[in-house]
PDB file of C-alpha atoms and ligand atoms in Angstrom:
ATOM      1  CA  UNK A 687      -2.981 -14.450   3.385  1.00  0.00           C
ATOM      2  CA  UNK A 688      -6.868 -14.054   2.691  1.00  0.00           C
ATOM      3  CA  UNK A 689      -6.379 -15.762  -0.627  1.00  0.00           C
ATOM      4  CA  UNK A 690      -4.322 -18.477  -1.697  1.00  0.00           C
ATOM      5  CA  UNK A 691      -3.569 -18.615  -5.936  1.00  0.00           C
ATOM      6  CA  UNK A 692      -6.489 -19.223  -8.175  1.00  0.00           C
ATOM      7  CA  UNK A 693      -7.077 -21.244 -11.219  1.00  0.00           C
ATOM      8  CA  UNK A 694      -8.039 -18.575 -13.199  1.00  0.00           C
ATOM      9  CA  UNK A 695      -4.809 -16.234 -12.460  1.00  0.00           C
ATOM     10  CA  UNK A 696      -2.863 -19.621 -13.289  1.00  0.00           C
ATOM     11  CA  UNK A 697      -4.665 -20.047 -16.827  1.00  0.00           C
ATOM     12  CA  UNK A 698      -4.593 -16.544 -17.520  1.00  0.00           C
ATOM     13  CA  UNK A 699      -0.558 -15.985 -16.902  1.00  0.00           C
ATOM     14  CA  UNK A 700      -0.135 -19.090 -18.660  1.00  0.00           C
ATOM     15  CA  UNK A 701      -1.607 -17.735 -21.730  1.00  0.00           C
ATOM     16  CA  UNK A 702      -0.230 -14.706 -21.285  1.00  0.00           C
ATOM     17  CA  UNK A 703       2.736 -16.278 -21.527  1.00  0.00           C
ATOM     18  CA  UNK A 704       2.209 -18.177 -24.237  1.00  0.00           C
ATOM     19  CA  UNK A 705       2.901 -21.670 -22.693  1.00  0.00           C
ATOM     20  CA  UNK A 706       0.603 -25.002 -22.980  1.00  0.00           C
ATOM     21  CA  UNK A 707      -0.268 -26.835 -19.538  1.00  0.00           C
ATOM     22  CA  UNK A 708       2.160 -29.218 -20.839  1.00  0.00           C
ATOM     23  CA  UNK A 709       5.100 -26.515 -21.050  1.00  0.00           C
ATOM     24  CA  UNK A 710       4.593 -24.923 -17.507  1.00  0.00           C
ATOM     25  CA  UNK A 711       4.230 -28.028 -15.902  1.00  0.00           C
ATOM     26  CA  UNK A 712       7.701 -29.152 -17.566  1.00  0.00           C
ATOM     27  CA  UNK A 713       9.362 -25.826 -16.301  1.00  0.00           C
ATOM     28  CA  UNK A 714       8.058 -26.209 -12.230  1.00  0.00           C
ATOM     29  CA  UNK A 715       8.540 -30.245 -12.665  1.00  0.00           C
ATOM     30  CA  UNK A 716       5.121 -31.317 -12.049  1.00  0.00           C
ATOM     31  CA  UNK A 717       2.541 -33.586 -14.517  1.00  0.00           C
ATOM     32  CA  UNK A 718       0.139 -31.487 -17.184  1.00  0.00           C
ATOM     33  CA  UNK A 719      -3.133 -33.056 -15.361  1.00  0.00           C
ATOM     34  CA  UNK A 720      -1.753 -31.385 -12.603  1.00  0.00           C
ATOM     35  CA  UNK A 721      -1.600 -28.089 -14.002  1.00  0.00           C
ATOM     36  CA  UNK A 722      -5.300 -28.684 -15.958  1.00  0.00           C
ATOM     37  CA  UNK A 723      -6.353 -29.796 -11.960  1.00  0.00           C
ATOM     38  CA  UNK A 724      -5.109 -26.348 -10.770  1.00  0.00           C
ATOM     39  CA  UNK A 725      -6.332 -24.133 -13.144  1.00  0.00           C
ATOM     40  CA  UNK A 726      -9.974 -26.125 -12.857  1.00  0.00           C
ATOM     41  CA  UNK A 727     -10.065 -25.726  -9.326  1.00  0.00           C
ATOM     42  CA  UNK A 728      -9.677 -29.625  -8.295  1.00  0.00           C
ATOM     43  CA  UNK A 729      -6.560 -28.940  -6.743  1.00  0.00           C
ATOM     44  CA  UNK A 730      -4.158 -26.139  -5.593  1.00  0.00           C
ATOM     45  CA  UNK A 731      -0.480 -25.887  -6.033  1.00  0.00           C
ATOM     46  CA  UNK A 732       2.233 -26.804  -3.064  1.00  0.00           C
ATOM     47  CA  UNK A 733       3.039 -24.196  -0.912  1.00  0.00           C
ATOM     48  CA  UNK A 734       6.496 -25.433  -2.368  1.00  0.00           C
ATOM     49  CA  UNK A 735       5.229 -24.519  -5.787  1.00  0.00           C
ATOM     50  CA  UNK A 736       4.638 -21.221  -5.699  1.00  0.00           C
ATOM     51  CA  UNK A 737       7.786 -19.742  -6.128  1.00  0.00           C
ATOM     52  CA  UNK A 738       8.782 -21.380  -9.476  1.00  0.00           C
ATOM     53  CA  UNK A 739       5.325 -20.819 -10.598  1.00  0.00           C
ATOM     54  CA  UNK A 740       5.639 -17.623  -9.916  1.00  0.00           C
ATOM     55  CA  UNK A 741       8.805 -17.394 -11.530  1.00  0.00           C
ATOM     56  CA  UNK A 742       7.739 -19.105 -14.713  1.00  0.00           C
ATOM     57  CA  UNK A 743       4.557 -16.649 -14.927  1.00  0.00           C
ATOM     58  CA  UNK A 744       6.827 -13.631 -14.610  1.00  0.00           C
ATOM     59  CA  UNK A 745       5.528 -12.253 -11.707  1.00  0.00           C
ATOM     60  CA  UNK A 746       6.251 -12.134  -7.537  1.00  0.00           C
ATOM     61  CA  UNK A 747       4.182 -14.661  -5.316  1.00  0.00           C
ATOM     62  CA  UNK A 748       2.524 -12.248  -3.626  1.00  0.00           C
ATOM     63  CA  UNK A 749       1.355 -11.237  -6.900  1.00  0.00           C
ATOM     64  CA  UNK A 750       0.507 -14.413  -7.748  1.00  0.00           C
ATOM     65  CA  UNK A 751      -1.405 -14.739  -4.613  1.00  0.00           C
ATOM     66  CA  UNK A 752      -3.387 -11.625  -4.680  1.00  0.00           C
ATOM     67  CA  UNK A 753      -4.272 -12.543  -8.265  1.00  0.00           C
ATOM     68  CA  UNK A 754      -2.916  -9.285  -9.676  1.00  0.00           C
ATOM     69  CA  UNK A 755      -0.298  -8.598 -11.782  1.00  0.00           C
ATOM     70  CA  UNK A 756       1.172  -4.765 -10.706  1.00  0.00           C
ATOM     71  CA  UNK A 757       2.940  -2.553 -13.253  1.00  0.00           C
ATOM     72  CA  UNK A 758       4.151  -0.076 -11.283  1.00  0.00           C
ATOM     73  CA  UNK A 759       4.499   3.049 -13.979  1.00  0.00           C
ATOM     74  CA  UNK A 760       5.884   5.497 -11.428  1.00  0.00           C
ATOM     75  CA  UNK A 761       9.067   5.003 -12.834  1.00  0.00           C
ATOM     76  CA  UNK A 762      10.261   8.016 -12.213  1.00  0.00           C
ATOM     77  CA  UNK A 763      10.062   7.468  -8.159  1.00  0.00           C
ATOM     78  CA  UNK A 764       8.202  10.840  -7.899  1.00  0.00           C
ATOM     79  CA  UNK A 765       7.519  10.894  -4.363  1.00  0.00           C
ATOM     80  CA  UNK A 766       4.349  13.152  -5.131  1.00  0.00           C
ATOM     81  CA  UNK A 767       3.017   9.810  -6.828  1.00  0.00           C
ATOM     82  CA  UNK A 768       3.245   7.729  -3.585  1.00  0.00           C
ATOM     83  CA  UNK A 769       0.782   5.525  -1.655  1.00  0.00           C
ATOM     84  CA  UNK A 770      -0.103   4.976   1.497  1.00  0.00           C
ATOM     85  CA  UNK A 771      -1.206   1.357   3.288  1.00  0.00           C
ATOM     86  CA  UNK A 772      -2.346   0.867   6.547  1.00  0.00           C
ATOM     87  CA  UNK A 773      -3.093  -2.346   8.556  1.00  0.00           C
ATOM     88  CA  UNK A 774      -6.404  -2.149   9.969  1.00  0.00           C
ATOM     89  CA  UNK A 775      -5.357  -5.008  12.518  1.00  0.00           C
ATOM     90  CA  UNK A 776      -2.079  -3.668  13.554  1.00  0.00           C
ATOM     91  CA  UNK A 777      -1.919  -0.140  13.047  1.00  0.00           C
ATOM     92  CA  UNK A 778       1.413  -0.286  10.941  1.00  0.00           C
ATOM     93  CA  UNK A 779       1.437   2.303   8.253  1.00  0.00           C
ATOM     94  CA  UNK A 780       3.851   1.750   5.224  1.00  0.00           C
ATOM     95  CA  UNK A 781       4.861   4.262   2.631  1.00  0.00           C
ATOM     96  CA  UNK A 782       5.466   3.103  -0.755  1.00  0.00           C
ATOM     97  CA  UNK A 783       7.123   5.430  -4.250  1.00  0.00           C
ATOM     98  CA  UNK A 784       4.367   4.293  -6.411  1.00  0.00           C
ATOM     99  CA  UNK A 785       2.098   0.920  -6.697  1.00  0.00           C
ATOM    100  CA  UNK A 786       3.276  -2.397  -5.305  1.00  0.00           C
ATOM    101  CA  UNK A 787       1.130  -5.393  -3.170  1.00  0.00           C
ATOM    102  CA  UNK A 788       1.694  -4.675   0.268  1.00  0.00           C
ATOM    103  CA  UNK A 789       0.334  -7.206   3.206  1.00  0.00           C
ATOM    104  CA  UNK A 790       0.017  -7.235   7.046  1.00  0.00           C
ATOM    105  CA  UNK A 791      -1.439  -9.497   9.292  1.00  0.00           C
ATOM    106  CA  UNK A 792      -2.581 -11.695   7.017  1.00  0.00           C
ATOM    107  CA  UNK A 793      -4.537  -9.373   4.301  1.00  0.00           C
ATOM    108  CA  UNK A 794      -4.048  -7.626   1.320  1.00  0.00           C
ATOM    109  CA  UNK A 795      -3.795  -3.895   2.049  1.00  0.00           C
ATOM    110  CA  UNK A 796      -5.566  -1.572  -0.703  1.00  0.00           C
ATOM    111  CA  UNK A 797      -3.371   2.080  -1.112  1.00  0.00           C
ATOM    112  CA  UNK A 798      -5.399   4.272   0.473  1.00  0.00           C
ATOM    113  CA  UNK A 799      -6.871   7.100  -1.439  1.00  0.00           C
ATOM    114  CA  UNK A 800      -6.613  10.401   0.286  1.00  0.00           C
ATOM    115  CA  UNK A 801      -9.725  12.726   0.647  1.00  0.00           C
ATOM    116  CA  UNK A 802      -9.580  16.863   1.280  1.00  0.00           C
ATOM    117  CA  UNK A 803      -9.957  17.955   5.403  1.00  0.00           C
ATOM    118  CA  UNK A 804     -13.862  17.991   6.026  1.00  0.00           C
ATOM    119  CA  UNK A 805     -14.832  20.211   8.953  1.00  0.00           C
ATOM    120  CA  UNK A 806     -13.768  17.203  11.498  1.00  0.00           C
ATOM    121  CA  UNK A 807     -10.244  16.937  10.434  1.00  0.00           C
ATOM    122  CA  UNK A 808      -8.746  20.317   9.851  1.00  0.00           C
ATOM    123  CA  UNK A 809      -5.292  21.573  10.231  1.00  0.00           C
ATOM    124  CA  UNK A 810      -3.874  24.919  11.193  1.00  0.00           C
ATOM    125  CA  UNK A 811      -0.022  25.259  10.340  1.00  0.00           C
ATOM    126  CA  UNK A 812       2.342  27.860  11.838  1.00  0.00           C
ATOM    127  CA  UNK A 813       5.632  28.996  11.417  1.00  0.00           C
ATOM    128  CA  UNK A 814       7.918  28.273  13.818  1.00  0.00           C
ATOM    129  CA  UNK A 815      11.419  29.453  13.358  1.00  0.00           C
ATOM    130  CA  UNK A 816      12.754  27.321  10.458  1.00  0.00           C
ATOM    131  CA  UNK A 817      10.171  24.851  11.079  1.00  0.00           C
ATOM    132  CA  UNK A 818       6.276  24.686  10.926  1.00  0.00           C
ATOM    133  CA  UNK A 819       4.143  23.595  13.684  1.00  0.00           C
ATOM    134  CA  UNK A 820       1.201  21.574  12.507  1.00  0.00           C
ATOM    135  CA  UNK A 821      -1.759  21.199  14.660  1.00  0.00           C
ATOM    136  CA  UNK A 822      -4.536  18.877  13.451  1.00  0.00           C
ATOM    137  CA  UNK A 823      -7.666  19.895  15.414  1.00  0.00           C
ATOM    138  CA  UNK A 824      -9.185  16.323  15.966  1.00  0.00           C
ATOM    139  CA  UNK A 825      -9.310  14.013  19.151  1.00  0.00           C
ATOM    140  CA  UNK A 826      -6.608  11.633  20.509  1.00  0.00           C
ATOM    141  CA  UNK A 827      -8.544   8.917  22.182  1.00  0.00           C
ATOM    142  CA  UNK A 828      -7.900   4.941  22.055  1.00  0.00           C
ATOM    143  CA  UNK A 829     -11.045   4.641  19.666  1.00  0.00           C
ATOM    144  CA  UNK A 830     -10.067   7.758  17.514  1.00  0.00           C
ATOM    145  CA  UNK A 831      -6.726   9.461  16.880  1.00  0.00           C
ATOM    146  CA  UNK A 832      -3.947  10.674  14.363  1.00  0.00           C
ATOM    147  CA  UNK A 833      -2.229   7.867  13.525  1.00  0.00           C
ATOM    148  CA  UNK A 834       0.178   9.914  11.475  1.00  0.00           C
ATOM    149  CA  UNK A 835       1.239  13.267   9.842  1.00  0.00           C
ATOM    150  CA  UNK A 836       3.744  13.295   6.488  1.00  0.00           C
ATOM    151  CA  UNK A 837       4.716  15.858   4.459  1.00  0.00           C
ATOM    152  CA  UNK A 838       5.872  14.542   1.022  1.00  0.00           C
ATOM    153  CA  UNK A 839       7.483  16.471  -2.006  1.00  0.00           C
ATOM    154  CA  UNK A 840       8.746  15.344  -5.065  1.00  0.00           C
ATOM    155  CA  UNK A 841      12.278  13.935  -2.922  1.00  0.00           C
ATOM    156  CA  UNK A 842      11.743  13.147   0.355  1.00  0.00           C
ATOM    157  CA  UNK A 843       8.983  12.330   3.101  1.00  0.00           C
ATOM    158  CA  UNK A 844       8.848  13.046   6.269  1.00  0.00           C
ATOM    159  CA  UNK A 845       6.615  10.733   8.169  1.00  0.00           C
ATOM    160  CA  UNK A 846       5.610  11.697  12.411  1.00  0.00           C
ATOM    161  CA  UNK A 847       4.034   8.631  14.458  1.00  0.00           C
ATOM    162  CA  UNK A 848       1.266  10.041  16.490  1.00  0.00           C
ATOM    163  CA  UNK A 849       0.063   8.559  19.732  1.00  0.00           C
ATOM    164  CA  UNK A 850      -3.458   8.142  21.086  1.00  0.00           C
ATOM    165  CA  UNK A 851      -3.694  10.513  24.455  1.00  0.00           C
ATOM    166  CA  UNK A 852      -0.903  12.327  23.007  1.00  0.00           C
ATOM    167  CA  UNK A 853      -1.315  15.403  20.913  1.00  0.00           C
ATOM    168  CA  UNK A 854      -2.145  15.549  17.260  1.00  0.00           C
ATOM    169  CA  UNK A 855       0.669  17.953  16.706  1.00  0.00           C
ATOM    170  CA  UNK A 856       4.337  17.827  15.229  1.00  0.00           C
ATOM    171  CA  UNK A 857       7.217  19.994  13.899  1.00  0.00           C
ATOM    172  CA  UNK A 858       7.899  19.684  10.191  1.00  0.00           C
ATOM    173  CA  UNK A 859       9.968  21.539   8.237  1.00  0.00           C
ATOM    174  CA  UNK A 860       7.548  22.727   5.219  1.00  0.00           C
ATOM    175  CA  UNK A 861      10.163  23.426   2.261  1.00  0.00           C
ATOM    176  CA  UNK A 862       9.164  23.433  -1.530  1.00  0.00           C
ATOM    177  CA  UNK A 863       5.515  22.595  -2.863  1.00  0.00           C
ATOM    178  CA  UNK A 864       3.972  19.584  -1.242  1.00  0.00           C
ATOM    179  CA  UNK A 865       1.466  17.628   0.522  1.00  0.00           C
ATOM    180  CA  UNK A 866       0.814  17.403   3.684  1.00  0.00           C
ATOM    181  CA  UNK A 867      -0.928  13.922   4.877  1.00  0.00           C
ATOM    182  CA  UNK A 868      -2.628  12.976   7.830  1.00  0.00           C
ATOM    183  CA  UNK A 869      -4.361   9.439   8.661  1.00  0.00           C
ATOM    184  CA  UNK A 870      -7.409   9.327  11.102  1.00  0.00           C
ATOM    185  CA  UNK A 871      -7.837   5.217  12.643  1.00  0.00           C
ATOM    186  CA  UNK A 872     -11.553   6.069  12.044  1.00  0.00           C
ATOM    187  CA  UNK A 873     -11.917   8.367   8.977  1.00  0.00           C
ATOM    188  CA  UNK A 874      -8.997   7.697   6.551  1.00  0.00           C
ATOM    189  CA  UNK A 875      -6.314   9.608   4.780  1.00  0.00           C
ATOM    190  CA  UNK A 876      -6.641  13.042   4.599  1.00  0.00           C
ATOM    191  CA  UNK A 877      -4.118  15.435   2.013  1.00  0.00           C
ATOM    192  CA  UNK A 878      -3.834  18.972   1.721  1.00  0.00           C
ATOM    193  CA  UNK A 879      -1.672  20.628  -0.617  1.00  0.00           C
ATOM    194  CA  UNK A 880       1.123  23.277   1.028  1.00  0.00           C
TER     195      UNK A 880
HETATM  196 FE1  LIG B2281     -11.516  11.244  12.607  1.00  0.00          FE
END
């Protein structure tokens, strides 16, 4: 991970939770000077720790790691709410229903927030029997491809790897109101609504 718990996330869950120093360290079965040590920076919990502290403070360790506490309101699942992450060390591109602390290779991934096509990343979508051919007009080198294309309504995604020296172009099958995502290695997310 790229960062380990902090004191202040510590103190501030605590309180949150109403506890003393003296309470939470009862609950993970460790001294109050230990917890005061922690949350003052002169020490940092056990590796061991961090899943009953995270359990005591109500939240998941990862959330507990990344200092953030995520209240996912897309309760709903609406897929038109989702988010997508992608490792910029590994390539690996994850699709989520709404907010949630995602990490690969070591770092925190931020949700990536999708921009409209610009001139360099444009799209041209046919119909193709009962399917639609989607052609994005952009280059598929090592240094600068389509990772991938997705087409996401409110119940379903479908999601097409792309390879570099392959083509940036798929078959999807366009049904209902939607968006249609595609993720340049170089540029970022683009959406466009279908
Ligand atoms: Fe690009």
């Amino acid at each position: 991970m790229n960062t380990y718990v902090t004191g202040s996330t510590i103190k501030q869950l605590r309180e949150k939770r109403k506890l003393t120093q003296a309470e939470l360290a009862e609950r993970i079965g460790v001294s109050s000077k230990t917890i005061s040590k922690w949350e003052t920076a002169k020490g940092l919990p056990d590796i061991s720790l961090l899943q009953p502290l995270a359990h005591t403070l109500g939240i998941s360790v990862i959330e507990l790691m990344n200092g953030e506490h995520i209240i996912n309101r897309n309760v709903s699942a609406n897929m038109l709410r989702c988010k997508f992450y992608v490792c910029p060390i590994c390539g690996n591109a994850i699709h989520t229903l709404g907010n949630t602390v995602v990490s690969c290779c070591g770092i925190t991934l931020p949700a990536l927030e999708p921009e409209e096509a610009d001139d360099y990343h444009t799209i041209t979508i046919e119909n193709v029997e009962d399917e639609h051919f989607i052609t994005v007009h952009h280059p598929m080198t090592k240094a600068h491809y389509i990772s991938f294309v997705a087409f996401v309504t409110s119940d379903r995604i479908q999601m097409v790897k792309l390879y570099p020296e392959g083509n940036a172009e798929t078959r999807l099958q366009l049904r209902g109101m939607g968006f249609l995502y595609y993720y340049c290695n170089q540029h970022g997310l683009f959406k466009k609504k279908v």
